[in-house]
mmCIF file of C-alpha atoms in Angstrom:
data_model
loop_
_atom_site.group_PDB
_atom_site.id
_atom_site.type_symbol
_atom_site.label_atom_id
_atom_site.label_comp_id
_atom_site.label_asym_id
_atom_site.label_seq_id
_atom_site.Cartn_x
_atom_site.Cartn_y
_atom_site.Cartn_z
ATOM 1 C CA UNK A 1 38.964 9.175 13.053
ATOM 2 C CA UNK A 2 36.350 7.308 15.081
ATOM 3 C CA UNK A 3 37.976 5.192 18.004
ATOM 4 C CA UNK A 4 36.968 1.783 19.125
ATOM 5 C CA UNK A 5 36.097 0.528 22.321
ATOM 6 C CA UNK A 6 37.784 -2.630 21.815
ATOM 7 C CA UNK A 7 42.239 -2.388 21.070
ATOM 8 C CA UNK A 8 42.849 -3.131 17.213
ATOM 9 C CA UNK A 9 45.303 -6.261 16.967
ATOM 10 C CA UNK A 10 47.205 -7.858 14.534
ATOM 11 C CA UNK A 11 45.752 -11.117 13.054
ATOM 12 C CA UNK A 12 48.166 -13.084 14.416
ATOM 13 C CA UNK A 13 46.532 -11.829 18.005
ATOM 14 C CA UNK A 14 42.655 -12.873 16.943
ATOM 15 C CA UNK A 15 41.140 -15.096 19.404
ATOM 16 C CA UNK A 16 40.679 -17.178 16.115
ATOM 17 C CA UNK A 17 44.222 -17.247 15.437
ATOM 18 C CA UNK A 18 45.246 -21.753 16.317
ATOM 19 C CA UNK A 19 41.429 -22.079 17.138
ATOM 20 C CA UNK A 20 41.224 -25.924 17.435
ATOM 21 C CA UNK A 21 38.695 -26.129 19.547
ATOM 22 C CA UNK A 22 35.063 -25.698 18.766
ATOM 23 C CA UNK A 23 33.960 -25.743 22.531
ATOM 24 C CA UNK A 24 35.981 -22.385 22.396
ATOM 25 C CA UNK A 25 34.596 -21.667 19.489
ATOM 26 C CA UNK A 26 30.900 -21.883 20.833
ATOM 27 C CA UNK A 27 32.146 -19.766 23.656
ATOM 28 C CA UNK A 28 33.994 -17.097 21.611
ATOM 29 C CA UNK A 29 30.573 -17.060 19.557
ATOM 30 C CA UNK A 30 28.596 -16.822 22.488
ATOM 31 C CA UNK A 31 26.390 -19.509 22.147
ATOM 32 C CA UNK A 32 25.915 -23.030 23.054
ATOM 33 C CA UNK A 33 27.342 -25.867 21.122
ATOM 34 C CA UNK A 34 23.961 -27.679 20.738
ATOM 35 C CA UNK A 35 22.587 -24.095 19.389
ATOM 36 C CA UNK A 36 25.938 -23.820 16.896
ATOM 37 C CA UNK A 37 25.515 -27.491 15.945
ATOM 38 C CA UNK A 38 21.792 -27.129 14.841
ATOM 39 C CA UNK A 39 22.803 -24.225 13.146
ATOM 40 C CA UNK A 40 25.662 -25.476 11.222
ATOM 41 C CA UNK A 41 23.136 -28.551 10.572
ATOM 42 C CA UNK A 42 20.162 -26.310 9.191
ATOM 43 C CA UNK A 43 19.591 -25.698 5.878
ATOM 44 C CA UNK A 44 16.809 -23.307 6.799
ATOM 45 C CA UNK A 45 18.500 -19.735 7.465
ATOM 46 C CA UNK A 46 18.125 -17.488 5.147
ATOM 47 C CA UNK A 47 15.505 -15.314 3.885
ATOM 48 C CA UNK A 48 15.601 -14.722 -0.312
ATOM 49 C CA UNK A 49 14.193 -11.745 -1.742
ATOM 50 C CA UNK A 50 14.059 -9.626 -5.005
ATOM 51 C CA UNK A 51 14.308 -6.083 -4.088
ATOM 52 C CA UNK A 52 13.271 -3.724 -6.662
ATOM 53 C CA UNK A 53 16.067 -1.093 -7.235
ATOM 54 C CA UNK A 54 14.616 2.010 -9.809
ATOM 55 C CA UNK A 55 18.069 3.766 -10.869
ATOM 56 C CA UNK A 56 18.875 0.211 -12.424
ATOM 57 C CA UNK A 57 15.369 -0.439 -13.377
ATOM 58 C CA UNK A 58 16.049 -3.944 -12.000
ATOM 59 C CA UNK A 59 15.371 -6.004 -8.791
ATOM 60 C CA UNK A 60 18.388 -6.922 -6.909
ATOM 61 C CA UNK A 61 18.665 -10.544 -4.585
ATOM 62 C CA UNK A 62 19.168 -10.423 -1.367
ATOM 63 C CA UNK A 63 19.894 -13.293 1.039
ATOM 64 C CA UNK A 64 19.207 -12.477 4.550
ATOM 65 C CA UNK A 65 20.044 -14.777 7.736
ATOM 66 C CA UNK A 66 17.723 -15.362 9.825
ATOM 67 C CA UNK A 67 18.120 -14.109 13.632
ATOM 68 C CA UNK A 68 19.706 -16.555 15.107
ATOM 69 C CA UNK A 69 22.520 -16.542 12.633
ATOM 70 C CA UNK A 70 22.531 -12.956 12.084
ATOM 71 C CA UNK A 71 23.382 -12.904 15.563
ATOM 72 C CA UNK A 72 26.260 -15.202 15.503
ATOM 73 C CA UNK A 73 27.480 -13.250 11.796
ATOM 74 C CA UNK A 74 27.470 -9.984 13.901
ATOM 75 C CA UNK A 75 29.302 -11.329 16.543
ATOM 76 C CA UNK A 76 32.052 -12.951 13.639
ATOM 77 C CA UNK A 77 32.245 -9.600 12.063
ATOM 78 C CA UNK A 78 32.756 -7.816 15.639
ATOM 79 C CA UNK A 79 35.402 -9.844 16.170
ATOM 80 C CA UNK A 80 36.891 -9.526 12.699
ATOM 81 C CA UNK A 81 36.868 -5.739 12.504
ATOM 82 C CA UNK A 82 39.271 -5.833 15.345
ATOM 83 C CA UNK A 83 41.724 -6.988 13.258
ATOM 84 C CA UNK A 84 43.835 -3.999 11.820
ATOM 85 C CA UNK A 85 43.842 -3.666 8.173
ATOM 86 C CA UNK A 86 46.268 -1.807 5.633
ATOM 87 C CA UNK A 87 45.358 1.909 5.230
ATOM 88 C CA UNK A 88 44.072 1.633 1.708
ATOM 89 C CA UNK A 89 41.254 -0.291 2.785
ATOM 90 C CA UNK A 90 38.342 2.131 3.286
ATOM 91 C CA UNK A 91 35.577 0.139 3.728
ATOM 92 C CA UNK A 92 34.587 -2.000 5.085
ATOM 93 C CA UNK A 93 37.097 0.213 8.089
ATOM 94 C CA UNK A 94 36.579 1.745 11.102
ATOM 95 C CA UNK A 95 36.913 5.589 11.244
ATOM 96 C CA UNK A 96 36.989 5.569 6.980
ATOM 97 C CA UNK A 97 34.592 6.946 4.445
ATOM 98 C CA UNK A 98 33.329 6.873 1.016
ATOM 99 C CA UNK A 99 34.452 10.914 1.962
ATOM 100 C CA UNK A 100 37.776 10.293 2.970
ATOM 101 C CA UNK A 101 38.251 7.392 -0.028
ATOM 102 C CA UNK A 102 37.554 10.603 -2.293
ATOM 103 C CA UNK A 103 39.557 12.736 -0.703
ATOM 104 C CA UNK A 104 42.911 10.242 -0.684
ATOM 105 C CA UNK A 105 42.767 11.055 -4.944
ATOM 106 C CA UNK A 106 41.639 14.802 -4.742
ATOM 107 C CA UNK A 107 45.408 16.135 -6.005
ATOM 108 C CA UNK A 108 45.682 13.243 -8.462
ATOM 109 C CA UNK A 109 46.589 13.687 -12.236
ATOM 110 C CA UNK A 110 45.028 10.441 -13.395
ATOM 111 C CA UNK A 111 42.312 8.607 -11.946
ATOM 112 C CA UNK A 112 41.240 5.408 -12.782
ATOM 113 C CA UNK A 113 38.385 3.447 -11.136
ATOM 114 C CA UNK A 114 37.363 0.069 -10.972
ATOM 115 C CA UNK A 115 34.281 -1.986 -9.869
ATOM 116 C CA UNK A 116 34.182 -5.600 -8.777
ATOM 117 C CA UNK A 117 30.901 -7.601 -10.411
ATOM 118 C CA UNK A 118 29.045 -9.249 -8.276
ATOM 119 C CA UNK A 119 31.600 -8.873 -5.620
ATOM 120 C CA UNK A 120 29.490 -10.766 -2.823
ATOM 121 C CA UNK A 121 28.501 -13.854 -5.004
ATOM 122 C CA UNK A 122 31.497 -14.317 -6.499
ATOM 123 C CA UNK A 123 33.147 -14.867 -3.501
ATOM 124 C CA UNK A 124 33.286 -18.697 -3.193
ATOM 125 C CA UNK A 125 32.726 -20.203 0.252
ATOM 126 C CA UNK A 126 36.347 -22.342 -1.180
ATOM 127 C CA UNK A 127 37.995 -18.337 -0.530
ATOM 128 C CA UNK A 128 36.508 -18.392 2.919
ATOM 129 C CA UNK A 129 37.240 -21.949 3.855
ATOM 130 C CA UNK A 130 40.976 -21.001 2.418
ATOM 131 C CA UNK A 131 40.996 -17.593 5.245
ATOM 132 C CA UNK A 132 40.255 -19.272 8.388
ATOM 133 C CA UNK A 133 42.557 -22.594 7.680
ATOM 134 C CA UNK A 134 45.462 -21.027 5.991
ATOM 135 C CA UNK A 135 45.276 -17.260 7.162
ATOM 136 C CA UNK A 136 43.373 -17.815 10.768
ATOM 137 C CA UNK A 137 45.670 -21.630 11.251
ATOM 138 C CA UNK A 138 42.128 -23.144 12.047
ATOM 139 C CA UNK A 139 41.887 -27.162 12.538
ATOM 140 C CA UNK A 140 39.480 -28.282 9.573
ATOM 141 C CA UNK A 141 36.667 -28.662 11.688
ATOM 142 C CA UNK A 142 36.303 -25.146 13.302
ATOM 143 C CA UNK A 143 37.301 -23.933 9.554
ATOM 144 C CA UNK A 144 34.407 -25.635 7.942
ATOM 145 C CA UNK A 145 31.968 -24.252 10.780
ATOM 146 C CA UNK A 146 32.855 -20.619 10.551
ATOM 147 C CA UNK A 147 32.185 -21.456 7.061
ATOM 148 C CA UNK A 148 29.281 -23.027 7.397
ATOM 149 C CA UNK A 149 28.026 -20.332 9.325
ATOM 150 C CA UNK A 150 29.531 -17.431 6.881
ATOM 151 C CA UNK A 151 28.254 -18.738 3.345
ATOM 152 C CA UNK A 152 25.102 -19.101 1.702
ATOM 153 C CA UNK A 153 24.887 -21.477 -1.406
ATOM 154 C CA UNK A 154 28.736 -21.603 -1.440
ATOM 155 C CA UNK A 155 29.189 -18.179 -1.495
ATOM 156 C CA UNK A 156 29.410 -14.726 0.546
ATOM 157 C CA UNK A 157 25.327 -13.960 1.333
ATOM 158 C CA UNK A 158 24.349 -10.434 0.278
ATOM 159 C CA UNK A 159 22.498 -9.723 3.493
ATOM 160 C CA UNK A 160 25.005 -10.722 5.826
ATOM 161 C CA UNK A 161 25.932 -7.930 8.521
ATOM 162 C CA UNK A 162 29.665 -10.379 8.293
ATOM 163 C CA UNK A 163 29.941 -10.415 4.157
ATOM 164 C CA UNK A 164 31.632 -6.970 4.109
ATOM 165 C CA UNK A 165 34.762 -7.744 6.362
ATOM 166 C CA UNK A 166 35.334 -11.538 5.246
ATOM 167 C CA UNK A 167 35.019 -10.355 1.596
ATOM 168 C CA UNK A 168 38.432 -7.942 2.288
ATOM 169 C CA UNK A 169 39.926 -11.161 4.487
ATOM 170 C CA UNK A 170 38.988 -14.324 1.875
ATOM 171 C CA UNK A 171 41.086 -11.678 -0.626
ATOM 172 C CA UNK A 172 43.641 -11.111 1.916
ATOM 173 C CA UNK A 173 46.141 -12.246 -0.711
ATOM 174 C CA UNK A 174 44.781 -10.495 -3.842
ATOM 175 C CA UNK A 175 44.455 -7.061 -2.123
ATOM 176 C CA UNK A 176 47.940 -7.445 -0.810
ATOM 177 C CA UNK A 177 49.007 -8.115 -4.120
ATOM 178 C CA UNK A 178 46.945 -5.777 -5.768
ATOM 179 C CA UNK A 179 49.017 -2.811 -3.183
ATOM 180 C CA UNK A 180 52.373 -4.051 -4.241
ATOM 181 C CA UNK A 181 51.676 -3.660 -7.776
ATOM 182 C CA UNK A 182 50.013 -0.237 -7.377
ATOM 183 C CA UNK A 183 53.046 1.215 -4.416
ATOM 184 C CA UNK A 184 55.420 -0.538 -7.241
ATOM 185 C CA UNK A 185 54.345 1.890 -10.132
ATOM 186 C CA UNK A 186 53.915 5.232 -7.388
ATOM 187 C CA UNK A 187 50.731 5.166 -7.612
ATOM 188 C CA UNK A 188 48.199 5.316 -4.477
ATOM 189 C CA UNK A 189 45.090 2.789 -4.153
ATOM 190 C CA UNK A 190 42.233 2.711 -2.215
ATOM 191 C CA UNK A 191 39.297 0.229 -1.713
ATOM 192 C CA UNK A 192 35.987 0.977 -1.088
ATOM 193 C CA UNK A 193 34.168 -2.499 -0.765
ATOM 194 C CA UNK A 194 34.104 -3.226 -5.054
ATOM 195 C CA UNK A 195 34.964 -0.263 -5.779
ATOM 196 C CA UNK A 196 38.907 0.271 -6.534
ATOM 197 C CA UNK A 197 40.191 3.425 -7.243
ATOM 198 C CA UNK A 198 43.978 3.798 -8.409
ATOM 199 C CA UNK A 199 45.613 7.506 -8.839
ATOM 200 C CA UNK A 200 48.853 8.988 -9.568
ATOM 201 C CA UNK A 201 50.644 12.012 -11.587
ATOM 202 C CA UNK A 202 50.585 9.163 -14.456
ATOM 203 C CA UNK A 203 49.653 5.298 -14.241
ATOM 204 C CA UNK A 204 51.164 2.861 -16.615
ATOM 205 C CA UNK A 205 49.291 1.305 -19.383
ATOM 206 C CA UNK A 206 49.956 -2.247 -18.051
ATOM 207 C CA UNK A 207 49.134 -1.185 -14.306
ATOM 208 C CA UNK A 208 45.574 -1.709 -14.903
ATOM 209 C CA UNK A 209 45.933 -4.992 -16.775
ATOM 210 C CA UNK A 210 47.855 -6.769 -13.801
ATOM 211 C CA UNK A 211 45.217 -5.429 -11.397
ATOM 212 C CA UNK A 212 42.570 -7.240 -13.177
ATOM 213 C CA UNK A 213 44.978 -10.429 -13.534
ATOM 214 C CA UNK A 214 44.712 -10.443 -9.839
ATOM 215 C CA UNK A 215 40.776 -9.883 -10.032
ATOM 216 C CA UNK A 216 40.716 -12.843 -12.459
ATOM 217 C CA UNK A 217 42.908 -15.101 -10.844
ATOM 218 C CA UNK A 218 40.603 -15.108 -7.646
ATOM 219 C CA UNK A 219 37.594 -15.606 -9.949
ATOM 220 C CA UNK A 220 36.531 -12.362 -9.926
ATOM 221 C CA UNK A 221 35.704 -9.986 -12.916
ATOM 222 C CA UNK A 222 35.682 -6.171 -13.390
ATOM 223 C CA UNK A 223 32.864 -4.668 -13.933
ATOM 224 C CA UNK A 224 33.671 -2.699 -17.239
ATOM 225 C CA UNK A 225 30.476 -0.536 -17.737
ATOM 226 C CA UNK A 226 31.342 1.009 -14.210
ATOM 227 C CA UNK A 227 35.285 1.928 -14.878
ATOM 228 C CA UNK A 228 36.275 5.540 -15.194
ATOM 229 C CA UNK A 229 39.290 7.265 -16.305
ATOM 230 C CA UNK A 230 40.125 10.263 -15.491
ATOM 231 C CA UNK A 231 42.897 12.739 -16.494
ATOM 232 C CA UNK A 232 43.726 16.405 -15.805
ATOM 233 C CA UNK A 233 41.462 19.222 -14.535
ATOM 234 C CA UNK A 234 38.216 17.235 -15.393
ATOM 235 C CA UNK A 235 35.787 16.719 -12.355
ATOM 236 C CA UNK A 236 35.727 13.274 -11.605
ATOM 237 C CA UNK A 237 33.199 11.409 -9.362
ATOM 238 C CA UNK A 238 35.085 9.067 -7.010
ATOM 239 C CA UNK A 239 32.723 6.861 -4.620
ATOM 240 C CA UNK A 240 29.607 9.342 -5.127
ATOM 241 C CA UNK A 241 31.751 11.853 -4.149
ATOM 242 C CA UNK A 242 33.122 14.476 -7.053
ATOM 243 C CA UNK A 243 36.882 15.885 -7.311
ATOM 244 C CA UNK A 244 36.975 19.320 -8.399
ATOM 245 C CA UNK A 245 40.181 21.696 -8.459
ATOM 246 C CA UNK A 246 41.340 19.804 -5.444
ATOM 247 C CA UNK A 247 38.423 20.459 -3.722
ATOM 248 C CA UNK A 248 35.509 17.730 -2.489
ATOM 249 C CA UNK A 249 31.840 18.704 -3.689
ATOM 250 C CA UNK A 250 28.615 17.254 -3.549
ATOM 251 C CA UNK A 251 27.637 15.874 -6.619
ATOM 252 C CA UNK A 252 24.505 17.699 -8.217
ATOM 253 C CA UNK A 253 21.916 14.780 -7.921
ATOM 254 C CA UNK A 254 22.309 15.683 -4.107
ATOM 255 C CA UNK A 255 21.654 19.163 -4.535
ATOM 256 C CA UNK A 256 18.807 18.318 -6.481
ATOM 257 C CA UNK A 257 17.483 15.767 -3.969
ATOM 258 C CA UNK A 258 17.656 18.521 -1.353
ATOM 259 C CA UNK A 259 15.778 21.160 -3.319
ATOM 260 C CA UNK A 260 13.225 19.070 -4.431
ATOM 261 C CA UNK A 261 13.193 17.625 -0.363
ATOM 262 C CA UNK A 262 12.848 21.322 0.810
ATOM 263 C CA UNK A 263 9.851 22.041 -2.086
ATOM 264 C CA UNK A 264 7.665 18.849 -1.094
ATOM 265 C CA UNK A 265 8.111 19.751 2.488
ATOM 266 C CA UNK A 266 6.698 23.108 1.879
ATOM 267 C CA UNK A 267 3.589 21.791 0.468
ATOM 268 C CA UNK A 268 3.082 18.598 2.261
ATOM 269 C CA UNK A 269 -0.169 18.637 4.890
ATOM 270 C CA UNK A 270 -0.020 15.035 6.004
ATOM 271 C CA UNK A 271 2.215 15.002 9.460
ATOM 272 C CA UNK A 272 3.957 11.555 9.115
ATOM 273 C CA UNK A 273 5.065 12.589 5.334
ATOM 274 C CA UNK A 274 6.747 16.083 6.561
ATOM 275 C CA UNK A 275 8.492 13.832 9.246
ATOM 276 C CA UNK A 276 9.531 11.139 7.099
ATOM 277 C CA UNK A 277 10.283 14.468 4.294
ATOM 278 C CA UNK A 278 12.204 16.162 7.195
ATOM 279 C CA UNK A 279 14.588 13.544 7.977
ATOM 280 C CA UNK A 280 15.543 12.636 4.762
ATOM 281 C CA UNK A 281 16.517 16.077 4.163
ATOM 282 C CA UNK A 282 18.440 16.108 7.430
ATOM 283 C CA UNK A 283 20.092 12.924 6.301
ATOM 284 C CA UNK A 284 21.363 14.801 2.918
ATOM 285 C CA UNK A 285 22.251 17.933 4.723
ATOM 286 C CA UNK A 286 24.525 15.621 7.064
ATOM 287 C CA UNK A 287 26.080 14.642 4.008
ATOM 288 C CA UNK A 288 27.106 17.791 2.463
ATOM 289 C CA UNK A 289 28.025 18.962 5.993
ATOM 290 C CA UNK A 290 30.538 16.103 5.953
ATOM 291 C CA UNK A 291 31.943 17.001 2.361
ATOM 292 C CA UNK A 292 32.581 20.136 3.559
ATOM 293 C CA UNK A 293 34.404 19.602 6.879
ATOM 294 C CA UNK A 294 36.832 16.989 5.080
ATOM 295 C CA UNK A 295 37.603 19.784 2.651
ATOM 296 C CA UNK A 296 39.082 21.858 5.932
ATOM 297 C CA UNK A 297 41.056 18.661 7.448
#
């Protein structure tokens, strides 16, 4: 596992934790108050775009902050992700993987996977407001600026370096309650940002149901075109990673991608191409490299 330069600490230890003050805050943010007032006054701070994505056949939104903020969201979510977090949170987590997310159900009987819709939007900025006065013990005012500061159109941005972590904290409650009901039926869960996966040598019928209760009672809704079940011997693909005979394998799109990588780079004259050609395929080969060394862990 990867190790930190900065010492994990409970929340209770964040330099958030009782923040009252918000010339603290502008110091723990590393920026001047006038600078964090004009940006908690601006309405103009993010970027919207469409971009196009061709598996879906569909363009995709994306709300981007502009530098100034980003920099303050990156220094939010530094300061965030030194808060420790419960082991079946894979991502976002330091040191975890979509690999090692796989490889926590490869001996499973029964897999069942779940995906959060529109996990980013649908986080209200009511859920974030709710973290940093009731979780974090804010005062109101340094609550609604780290809100301010965190939230696009009342909700979680899509672009934000910061969205990731304060998704998992603004849930802090459903996720914990989400473990208790899985650990309750002996079952093991793991989340990758939206994507739940829940395994075990059986799972309950009404497991499932009470996860989504939780889901629904936070105003969020499965995703049902992207669940999976899974039982027995059959391969099963768990974050774009596939679980065969207790083994970890790259899925065959990859394969493909690298074939078809190594063919055009064989033909290709024009220099900047076979670069651009040669470093994707380094980028997949990392990848099945990785598969393969979790398999001997």
């Amino acid at each position: 596992m990867l190790r930190s330069r900065y010492k994990e600490y409970q929340l209770d230890q964040s330099p958030f934790y009782c923040l009252k003050s918000k010339k603290k805050l502008a110091k723990l943010l590393q920026i001047s108050q006038n600078k964090l007032e004009m940006l908690t006054l601006s309405e103009d701070l993010y970027i919207e775009r469409d971009i196009s994505d061709p598996k879906k056949k569909k363009s995709r939104q994306v709300e981007e902050p502009k530098l100034p903020l980003k920099r303050v969201q990156k220094r939010i979510e530094e300061l965030l992700k030194r808060i420790k977090i419960p082991d079946y949170i894979y991502a976002p987590a330091k040191g975890r993987s979509y690999i090692s997310n796989a490889k926590a159900h490869v001996n499973a009987a029964v897999v069942r996977s779940l995906d959060i819709k529109k996990y980013f939007p649908s986080t209200p900025s009511t859920r974030v407001s709710w973290f940093f006065r009731e979780q974090m013990k804010c005062s109101s005012d340094v609550a609604g600026i780290l809100t301010k500061l965190s939230t696009f159109k009342n909700h979680l941005p899509t672009g934000s370096p910061l969205s990731p972590i304060l998704s998992y904290f603004a849930h802090i409650d459903m996720w914990e309650a989400i473990n208790e009901i899985v650990e309750g039926a002996s079952c093991t869960l793991t989340v990758y940002m939206d994507d739940v996966t829940i395994s075990g040598t059986q799972i309950p019928g009404g497991l499932i149901w009470q996860v989504k209760k939780q889901f629904h009672r936070c105003g969020l809704h499965d995703n049902r075109e992207k669940e999976k079940h899974y039982v027995g011997n059959k391969p099963r693909e768990i974050t774009g990673v596939i679980v065969k005979e207790g083994e970890l394998k790259l899925p065959n799109l990859q394969h493909k991608k690298m074939h078809d990588c190594r063919q055009s780079i064989r033909i290709e004259t024009d220099p900047n191409k076979r670069k651009k050609l040669m470093q994707s395929l380094k980028g997949l080969e990392a990848q099945a490299q990785q598969i393969k060394k979790a398999n001997d862990i």
